[in-house]
Coordinates of C-alpha atoms in Angstrom, one line a residue:
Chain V
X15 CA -20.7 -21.3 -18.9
X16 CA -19.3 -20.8 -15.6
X17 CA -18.9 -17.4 -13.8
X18 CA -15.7 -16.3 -11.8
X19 CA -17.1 -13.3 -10.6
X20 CA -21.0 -12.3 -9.9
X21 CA -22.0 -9.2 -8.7
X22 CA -25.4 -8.4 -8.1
X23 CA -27.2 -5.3 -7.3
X24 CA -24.1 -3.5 -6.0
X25 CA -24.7 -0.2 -4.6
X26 CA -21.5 1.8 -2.8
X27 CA -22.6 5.1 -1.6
X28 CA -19.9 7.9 0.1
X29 CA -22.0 9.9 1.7
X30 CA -23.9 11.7 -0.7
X31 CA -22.2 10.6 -3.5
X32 CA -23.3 7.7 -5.3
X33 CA -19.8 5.8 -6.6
X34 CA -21.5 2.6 -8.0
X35 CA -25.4 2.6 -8.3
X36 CA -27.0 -0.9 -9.2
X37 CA -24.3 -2.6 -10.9
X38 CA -25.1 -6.0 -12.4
X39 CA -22.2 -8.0 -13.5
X40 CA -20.9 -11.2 -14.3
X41 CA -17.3 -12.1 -15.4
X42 CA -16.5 -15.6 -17.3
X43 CA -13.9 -17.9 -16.2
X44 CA -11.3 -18.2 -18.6
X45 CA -11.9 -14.8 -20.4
X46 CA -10.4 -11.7 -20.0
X47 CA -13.0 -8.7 -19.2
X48 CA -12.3 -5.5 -19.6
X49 CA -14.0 -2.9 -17.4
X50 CA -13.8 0.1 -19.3
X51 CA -14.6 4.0 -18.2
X52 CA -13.9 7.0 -17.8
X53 CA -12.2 8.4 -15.1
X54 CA -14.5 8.3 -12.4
X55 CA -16.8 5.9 -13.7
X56 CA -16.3 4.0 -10.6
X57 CA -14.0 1.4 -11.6
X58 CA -11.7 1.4 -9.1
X59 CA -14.2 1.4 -6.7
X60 CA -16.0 -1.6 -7.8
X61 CA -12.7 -3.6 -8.1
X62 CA -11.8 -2.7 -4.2
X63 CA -15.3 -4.1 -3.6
X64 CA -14.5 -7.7 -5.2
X65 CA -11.5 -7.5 -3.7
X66 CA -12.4 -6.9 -0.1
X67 CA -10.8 -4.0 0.1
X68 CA -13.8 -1.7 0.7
X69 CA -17.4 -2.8 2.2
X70 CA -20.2 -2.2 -0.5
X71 CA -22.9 0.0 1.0
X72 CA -25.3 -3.1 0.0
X73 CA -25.8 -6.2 -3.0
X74 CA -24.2 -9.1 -3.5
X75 CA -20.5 -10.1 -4.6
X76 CA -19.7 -13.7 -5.2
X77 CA -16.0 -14.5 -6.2
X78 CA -15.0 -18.3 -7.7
X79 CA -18.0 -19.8 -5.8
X80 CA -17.2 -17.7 -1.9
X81 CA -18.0 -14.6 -0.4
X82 CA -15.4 -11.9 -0.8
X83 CA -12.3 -11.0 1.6
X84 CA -11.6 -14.6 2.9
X85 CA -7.8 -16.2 3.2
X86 CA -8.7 -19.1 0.9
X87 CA -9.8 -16.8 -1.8
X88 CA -6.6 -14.5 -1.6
X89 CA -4.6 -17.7 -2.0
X90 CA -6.3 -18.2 -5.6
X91 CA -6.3 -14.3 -6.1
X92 CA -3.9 -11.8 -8.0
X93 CA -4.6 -8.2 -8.3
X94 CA -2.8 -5.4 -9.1
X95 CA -4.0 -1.6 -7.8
X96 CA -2.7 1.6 -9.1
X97 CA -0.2 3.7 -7.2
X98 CA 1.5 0.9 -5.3
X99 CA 4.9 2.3 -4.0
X100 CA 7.9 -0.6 -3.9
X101 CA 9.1 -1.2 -0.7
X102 CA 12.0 0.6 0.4
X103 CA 15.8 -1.6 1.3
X104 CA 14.7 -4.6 -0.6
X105 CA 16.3 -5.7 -3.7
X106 CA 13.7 -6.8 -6.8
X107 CA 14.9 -10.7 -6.4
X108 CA 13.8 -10.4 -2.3
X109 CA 10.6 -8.5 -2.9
X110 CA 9.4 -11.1 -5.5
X111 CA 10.5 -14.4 -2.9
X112 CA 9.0 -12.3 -0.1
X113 CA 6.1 -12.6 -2.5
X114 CA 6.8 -16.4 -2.9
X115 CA 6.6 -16.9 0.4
X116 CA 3.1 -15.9 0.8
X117 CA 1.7 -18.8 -1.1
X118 CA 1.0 -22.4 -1.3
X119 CA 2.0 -23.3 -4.6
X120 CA 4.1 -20.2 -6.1
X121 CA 6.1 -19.6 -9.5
X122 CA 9.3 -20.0 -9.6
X123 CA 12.0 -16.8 -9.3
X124 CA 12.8 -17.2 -12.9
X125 CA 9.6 -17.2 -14.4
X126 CA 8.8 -13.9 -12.5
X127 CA 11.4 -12.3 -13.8
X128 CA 10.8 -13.5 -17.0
X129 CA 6.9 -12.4 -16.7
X130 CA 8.4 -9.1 -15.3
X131 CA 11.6 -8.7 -17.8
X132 CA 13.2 -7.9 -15.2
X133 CA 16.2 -10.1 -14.9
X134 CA 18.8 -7.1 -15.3
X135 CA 17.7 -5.5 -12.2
X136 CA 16.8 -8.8 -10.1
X137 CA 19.8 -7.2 -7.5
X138 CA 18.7 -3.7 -8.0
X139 CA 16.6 -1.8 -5.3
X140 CA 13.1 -2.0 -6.0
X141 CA 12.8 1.3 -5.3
X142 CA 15.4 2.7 -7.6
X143 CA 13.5 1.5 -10.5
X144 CA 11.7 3.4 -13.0
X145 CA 8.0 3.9 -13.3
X146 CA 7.3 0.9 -15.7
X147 CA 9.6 -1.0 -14.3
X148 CA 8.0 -0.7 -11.1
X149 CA 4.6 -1.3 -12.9
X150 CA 5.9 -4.8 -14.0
X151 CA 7.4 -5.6 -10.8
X152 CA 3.8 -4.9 -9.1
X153 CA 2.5 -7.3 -11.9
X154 CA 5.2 -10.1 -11.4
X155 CA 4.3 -9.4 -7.4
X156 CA 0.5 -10.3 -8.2
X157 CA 1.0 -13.3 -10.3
X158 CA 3.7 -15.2 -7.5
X159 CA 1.2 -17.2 -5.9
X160 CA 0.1 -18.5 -9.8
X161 CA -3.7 -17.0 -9.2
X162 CA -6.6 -18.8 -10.9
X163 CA -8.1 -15.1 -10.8
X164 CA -6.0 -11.7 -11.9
X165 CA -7.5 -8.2 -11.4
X166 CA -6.0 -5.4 -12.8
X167 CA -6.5 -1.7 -12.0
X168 CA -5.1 0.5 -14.8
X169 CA -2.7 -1.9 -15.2
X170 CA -0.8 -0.1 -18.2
X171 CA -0.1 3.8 -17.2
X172 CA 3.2 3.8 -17.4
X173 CA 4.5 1.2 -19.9
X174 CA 6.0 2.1 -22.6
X175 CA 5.3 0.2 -26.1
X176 CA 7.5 -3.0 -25.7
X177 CA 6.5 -3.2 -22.0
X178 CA 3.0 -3.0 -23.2
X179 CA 3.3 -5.3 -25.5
X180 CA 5.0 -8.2 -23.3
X181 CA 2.5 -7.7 -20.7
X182 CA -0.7 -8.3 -23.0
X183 CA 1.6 -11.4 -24.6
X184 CA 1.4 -12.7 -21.3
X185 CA -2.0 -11.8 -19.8
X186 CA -3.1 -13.9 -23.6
X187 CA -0.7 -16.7 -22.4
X188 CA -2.4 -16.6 -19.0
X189 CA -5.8 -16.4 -20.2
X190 CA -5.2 -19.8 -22.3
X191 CA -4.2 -21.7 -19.4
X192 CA -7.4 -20.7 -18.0
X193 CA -6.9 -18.1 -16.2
X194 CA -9.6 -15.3 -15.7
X195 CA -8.3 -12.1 -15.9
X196 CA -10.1 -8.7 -15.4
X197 CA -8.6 -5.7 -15.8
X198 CA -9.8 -1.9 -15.7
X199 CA -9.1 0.5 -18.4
X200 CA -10.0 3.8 -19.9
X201 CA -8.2 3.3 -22.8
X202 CA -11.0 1.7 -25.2
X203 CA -8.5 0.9 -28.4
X204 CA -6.7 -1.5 -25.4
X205 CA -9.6 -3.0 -24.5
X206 CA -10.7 -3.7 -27.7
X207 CA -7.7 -5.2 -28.7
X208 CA -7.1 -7.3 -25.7
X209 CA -10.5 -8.3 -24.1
X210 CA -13.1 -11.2 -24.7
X211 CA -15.7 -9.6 -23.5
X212 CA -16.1 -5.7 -22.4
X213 CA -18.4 -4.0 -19.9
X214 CA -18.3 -0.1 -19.7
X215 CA -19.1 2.1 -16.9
X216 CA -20.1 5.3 -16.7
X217 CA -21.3 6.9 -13.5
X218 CA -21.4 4.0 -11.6
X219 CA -24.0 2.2 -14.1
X220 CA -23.1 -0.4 -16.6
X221 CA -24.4 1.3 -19.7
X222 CA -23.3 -1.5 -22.5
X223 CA -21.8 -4.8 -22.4
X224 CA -21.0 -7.0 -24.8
X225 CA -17.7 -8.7 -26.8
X226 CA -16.3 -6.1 -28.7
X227 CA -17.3 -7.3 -32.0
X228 CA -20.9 -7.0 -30.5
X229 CA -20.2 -3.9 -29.2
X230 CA -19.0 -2.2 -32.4
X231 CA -22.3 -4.0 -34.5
X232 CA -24.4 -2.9 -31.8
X233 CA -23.3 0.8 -32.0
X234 CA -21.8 0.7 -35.1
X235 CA -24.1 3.5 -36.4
X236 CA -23.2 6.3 -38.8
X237 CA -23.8 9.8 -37.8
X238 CA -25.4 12.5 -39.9
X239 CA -25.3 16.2 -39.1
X240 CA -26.9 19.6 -41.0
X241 CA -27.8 23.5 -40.2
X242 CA -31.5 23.8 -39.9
X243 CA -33.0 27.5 -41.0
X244 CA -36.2 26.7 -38.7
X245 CA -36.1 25.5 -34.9
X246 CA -36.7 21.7 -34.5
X247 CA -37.7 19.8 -31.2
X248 CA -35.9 16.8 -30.5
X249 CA -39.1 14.8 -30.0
X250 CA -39.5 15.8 -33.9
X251 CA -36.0 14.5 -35.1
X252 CA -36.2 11.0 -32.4
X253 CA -39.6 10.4 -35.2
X254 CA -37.8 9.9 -38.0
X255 CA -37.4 6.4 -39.0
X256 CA -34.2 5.0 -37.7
X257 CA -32.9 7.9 -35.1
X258 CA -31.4 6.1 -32.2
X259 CA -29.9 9.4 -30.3
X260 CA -29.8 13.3 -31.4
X261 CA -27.4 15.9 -30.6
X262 CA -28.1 19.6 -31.1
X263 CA -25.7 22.3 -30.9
X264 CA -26.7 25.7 -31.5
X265 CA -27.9 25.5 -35.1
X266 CA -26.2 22.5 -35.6
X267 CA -28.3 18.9 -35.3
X268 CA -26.1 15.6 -35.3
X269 CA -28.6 12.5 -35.7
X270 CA -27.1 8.8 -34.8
X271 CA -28.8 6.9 -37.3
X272 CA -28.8 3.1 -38.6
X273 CA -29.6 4.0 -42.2
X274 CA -28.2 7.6 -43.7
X275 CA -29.1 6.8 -47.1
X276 CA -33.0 6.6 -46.3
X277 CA -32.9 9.8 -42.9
X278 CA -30.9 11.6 -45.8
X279 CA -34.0 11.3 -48.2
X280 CA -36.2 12.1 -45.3
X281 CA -34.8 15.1 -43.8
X282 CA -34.7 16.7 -48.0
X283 CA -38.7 16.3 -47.9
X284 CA -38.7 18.2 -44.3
X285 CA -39.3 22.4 -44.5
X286 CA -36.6 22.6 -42.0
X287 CA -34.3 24.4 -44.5
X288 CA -31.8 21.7 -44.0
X289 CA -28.1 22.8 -45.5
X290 CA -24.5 21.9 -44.8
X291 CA -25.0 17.8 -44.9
X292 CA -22.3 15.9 -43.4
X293 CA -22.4 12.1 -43.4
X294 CA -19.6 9.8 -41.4
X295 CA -19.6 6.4 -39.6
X296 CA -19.2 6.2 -36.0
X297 CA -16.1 4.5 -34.3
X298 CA -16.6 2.6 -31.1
X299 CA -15.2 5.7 -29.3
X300 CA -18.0 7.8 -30.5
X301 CA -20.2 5.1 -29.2
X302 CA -18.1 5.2 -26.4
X303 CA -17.7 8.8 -25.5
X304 CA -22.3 9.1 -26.3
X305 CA -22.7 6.1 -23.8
X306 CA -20.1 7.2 -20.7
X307 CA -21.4 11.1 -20.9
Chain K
X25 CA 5.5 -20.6 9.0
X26 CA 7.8 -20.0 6.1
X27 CA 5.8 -17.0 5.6
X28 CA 6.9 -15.6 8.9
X29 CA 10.3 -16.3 8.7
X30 CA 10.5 -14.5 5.2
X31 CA 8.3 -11.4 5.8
X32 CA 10.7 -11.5 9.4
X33 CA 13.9 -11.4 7.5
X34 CA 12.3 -9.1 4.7
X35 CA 11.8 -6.8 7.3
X36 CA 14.8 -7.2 9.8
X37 CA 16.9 -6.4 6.0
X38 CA 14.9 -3.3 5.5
X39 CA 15.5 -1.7 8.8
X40 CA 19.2 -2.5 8.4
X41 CA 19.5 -1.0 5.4
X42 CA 17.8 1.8 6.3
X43 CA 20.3 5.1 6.7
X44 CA 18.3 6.4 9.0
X45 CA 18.8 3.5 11.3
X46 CA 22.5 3.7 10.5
X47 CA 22.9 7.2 11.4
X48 CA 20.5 7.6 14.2
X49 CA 20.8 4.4 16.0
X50 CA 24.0 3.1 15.2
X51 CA 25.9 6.1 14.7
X52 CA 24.7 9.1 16.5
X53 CA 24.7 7.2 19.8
X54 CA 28.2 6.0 19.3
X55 CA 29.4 9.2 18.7
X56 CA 27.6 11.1 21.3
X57 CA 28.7 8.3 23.8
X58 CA 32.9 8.5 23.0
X59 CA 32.0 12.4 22.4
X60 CA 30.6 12.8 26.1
X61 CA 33.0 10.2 27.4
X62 CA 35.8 11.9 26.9
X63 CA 34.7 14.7 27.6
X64 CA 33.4 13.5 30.9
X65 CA 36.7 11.5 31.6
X66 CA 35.7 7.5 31.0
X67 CA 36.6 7.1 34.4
X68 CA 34.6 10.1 36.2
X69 CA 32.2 8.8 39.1
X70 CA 28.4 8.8 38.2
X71 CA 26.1 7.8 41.0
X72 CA 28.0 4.4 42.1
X73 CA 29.6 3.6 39.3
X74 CA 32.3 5.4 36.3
X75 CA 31.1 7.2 33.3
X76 CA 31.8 4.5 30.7
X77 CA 29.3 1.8 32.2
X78 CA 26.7 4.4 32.9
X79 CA 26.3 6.3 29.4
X80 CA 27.1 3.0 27.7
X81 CA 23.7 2.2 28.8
X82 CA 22.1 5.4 27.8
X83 CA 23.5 5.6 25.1
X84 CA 21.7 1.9 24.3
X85 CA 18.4 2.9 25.4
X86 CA 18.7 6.1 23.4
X87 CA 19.1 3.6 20.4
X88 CA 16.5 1.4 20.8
X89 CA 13.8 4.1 21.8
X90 CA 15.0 5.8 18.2
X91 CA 14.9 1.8 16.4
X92 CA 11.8 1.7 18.3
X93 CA 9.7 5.4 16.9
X94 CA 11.1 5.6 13.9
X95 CA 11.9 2.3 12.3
X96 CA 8.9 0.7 13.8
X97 CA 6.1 4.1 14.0
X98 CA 7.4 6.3 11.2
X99 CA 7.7 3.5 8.9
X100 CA 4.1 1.6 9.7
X101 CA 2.3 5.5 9.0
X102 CA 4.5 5.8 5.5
X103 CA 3.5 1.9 4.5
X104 CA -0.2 2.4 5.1
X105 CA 0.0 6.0 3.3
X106 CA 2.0 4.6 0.0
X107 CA -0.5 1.4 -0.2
X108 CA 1.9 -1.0 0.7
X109 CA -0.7 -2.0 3.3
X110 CA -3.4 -1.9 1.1
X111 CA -1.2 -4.6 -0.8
X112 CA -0.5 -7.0 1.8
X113 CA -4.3 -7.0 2.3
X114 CA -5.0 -8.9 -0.9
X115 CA -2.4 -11.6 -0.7
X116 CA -2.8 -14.8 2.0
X117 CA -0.8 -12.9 4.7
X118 CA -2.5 -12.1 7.2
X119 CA -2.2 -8.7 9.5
X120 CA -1.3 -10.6 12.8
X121 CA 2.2 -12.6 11.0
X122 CA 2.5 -9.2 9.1
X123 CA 2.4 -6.9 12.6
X124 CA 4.1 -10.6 14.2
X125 CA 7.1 -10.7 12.3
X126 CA 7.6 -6.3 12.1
X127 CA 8.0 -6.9 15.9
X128 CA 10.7 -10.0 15.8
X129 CA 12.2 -8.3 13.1
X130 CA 12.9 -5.2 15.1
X131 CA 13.8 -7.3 18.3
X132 CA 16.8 -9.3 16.0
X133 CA 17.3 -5.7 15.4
X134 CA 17.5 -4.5 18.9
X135 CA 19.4 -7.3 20.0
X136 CA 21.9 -6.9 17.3
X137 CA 22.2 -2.9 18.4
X138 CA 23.2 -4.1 21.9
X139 CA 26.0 -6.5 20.9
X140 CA 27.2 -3.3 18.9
X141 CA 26.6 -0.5 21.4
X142 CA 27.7 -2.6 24.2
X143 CA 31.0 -4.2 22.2
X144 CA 32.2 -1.0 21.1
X145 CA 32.1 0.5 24.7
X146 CA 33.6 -2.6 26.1
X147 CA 36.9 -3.2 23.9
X148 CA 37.4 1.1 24.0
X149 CA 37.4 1.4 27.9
X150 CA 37.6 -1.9 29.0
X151 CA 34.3 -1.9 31.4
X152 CA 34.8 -4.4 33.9
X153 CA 31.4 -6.2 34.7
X154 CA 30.9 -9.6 35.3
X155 CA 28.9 -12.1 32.2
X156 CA 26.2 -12.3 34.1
X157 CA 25.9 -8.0 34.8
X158 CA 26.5 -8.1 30.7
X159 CA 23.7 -10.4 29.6
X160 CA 20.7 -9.1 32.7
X161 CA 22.1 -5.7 31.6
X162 CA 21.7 -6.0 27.4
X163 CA 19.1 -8.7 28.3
X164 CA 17.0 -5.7 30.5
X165 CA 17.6 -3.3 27.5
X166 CA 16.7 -6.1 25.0
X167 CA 12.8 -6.8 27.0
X168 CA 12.5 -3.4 28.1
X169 CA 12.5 -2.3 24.4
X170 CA 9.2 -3.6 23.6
X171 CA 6.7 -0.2 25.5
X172 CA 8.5 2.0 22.9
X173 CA 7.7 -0.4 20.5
X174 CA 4.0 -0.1 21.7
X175 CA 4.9 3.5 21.3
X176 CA 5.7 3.4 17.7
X177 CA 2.6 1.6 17.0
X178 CA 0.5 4.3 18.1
X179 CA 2.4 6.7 16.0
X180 CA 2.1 4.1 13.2
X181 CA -1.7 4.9 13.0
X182 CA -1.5 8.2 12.1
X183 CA -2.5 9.2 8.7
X184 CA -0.1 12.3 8.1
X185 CA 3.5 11.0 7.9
X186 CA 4.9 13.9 7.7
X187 CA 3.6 14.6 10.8
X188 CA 4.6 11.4 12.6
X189 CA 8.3 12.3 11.7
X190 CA 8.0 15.1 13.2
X191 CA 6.2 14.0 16.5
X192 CA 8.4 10.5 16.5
X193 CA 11.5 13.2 16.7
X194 CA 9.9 15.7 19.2
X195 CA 9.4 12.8 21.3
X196 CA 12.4 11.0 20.8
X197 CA 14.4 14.0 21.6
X198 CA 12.3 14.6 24.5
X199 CA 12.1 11.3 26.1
X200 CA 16.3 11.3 26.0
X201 CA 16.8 14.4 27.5
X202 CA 13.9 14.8 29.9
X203 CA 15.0 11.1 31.1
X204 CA 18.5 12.0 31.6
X205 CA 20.3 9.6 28.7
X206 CA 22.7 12.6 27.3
X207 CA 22.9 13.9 30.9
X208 CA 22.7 12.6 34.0
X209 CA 19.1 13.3 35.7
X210 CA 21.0 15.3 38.7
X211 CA 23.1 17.1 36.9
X212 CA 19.5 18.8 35.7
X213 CA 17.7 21.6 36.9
X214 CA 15.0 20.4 39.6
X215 CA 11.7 21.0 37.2
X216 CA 13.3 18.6 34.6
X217 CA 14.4 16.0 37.5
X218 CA 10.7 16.1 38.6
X219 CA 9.4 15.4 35.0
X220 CA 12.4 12.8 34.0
X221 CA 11.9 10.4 37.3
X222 CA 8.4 9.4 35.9
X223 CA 9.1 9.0 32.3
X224 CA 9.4 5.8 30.4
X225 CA 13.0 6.5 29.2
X226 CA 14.4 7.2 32.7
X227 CA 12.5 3.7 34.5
X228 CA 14.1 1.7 31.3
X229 CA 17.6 3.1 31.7
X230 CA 17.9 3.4 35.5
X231 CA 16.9 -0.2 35.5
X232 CA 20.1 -1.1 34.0
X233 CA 22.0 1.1 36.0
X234 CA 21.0 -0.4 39.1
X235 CA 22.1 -3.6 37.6
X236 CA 25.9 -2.3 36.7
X237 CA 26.1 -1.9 40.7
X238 CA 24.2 -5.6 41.2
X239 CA 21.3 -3.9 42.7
X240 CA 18.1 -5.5 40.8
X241 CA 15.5 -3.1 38.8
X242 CA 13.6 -0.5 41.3
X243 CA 9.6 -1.7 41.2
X244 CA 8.8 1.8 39.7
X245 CA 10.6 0.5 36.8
X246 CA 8.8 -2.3 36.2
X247 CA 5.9 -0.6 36.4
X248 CA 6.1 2.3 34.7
X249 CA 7.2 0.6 31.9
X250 CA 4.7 -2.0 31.9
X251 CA 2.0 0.6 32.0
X252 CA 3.2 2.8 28.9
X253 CA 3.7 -0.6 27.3
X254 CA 0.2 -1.8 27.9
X255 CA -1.7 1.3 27.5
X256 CA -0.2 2.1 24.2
X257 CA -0.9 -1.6 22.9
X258 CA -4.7 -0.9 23.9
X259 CA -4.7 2.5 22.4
X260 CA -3.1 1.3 19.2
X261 CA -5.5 -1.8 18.7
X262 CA -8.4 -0.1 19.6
X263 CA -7.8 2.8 16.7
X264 CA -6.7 0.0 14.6
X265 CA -9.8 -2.3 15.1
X266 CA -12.0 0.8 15.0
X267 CA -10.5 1.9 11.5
X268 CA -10.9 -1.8 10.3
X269 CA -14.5 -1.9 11.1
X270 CA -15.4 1.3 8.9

């Protein structure tokens, strides 16, 4: 298994705030990762730092084999950031050979505007285009030099369904041809649906990794909440067999649990005056929205 | 090398295209010029030579100096603030052929301006110079453009762009005036005069003045303008290498 990216100890401090603390990551070649948090989370951050675009404070990023920031590696590089404005006069056909023109071995006009669906407006001004349109002409922009490696920032805010849906049919298409693709999100359904292999932030700390399948076995825990009449510690509930996390509002007690049907018989024998029992199963979002918090 | 010559014409289209070029460099100094020229009387005496040949060249070096702030400063401040910067940073370009090419682009630009400014003026009043006082007169213009070039550059690193508009026009404005390119310097009050004769504007356009008569560039020209030009190149690195190093 080979790595595209590895980052290792990666610590980027803005004066007293601590955006990424200790990351650890590694992203397979050929795969498409999704880094998924919430706003925040320091995702952007992180993918400025593999990109060059920002100094980490201190740690270790290697990208295909080199150090980050060098000409070679931009060459074999894609990457798509949020909030990219299009550049004023130029029509979308001269913007995307301007683009051309930066690399060794790019795609052809067509195929970009095939990538981009954006043949209609190839003699429009890029900057009379819409917001998604713009997104996909920022996408087409990052794949002209044919990149072995595509980051992506957010790369959906702003599509609309069928834009959505083209894109991920192509990112798939790109990630067959062996492409590795990374791509930010803090939409979790998308990433679920999309990605190989997911890593979530939160607070600038990888708190669970893992292909999604993995993901969802590895929280896929039910939840079981009741009114207690007395007042129970948490160090009390976390003793019951099988109690992975607790949650207590007011009166209210919400245990995560791998096995209701044996807490359930459990918490009947307790004297905590337990009423009001409500059993469900917990979605990767509820996983999710317990890990990023 | 490709590179260059697309990021070159890339950027040579944009500032072309711009309106604000269009109006402002094109435009507003044509107007002005047949505005005060007839006015003025084509023909009236200005120092040693008529009307038409003198404001023809103001009227050109009020162009360029505008080409120069705006199209060159304003713009560089907006492209770093929008993230098109940001952008060109992760592809194989590199800042030198990007900064490289802005700076041919705008001299095509320049030179184009001159044929224009200098063509119009020529078929309306039928200036009578010799080929030679026409090309060391547009050719003087064309060179000389390059300190307000430097100029713009310093504007361009400026984070606030709303504010760079604002300066780039304050100082456009006041480098026209103060240098006597919509009046004549001597037809100023005295305090201005005093100002005028040591600002960039004034060396650049009284060099091409001296030409129209066959006298060559005063040395104060020269200088002046190579000192603005060098000490805003330093000034503009050396905020731009500091930033980089953060």
């Amino acid at each position: 298994m080979t790595y595209a990216i590895e980052v290792k100890d990666l610590v980027k401090q803005f004066g007293d705030f601590q955006a990424v603390d200790h990351i650890d990551m590694k992203f397979e070649t050929g795969k498409i990762t999704a880094l998924l948090g919430p706003n925040g989370a320091g995702k952007t951050t992180t993918i400025s730092m593999i990109l060059g675009l920002l100094k980490p404070t201190s740690g270790a990023i290697q990208v295909l084999g080199q150090p980050v920031g060098t000409k070679a590696l931009r060459e074999r590089v894609g990457a798509m950031m949020q909030d990219v404005k299009a550049p004023d006069g130029l029509r979308v056909d001269e913007v995307l050979q301007l683009f051309r023109s930066y690399y060794k071995k790019p795609l052809s006009l067509t195929q970009l505007l095939d990538i981009s669906g954006l043949h209609g407006e190839a003699k429009r001004r890029a900057s009379s285009l819409s917001g998604g349109q713009r997104r996909r002409l920022a996408f087409a922009q990052c794949l002209a030099g044919d990149p072995e490696m595509i980051l992506l920032d957010e790369p959906t805010v702003g599509m609309d369904i069928e834009a959505r849906g083209r894109f991920w049919d192509t990112i798939r298409a790109m990630a067959a041809r062996g492409r590795t693709i990374i791509l930010t999100t803090h939409d979790l359904e998308e990433a679920d649906a999309v990605a190989d292999y997911i890593t979530m932030i939160a607070k600038g700390r990888v708190v669970a990794e893992g292909t999604p399948a993995a993901l969802k076995a590895q929280t896929a825990l039910r939840t079981i909440s009741f009114h207690a009449q007395t007042i129970v510690t948490e160090a009390e509930l976390l003793s019951l067999p099988g109690v992975e996390k607790v949650e207590i509002t007011g009166a209210r007690i919400r245990l995560h649990v791998q096995d209701t049907d044996r807490i359930l018989a459990e918490l009947l024998k307790t004297s905590w005056g337990v009423s009001d029992i409500d059993v469900s199963s917990a979605k990767l979002g509820d996983a999710f929205r317990i890990l990023t918090q | 090398m490709n590179m260059f010559i697309a990021q070159t014409k890339a950027e040579s289209i944009r500032i072309i295209r711009s309106p604000f070029f269009m109006l402002f460099s094109i435009l507003m100094p044509l107007g002005f010029y047949f505005l005060f020229a007839s006015l003025n009387g084509s023909d009236m005496k200005v120092q040693s030579t008529t009307y038409a040949p003198f404001a023809m060249i103001s009227m050109t070096a009020f162009s360029l100096i505008g080409t120069a702030m705006s199209q060159f400063g304003i713009r560089l401040s907006y492209e770093r603030r929008d993230g098109w910067v940001r952008l060109l940073k992760l592809t194989p370009l590199t800042p030198s052929t990007w900064i490289g090419s802005k700076m041919v682009a705008h001299m095509i630009v320049h030179l184009l301006t001159i044929i224009v400014i200098f063509g119009a003026a020529g078929l309306v009043y039928s200036i009578d110079l010799s080929i030679s006082q026409w090309i060391v007169c547009g050719g003087w213009l064309w060179v000389g453009s390059l300190p307000f070039l430097a100029m713009g550059s310093l504007l361009g690193t400026m984070k606030n762009a709303d504010a760079v508009i604002a300066i780039a026009n304050i100082l456009q404005m006041g480098l026209a005036i103060l240098g006597g390119l919509w009046m004549p310097l001597h037809t100023l009050p005295t305090w201005m005069q005093n100002i005028g004769e040591w600002l960039p504007s004034y060396r650049y356009a009284h060099g091409a003045w001296n030409m129209l008569n066959g006298s060559a560039p005063a040395l104060l020209d020269v200088t002046i303008l190579l000192v603005v030009g060098a000490v805003f190149m330093v000034l503009s690195g050396y905020i731009l290498n500091r930033r980089e190093a953060l």
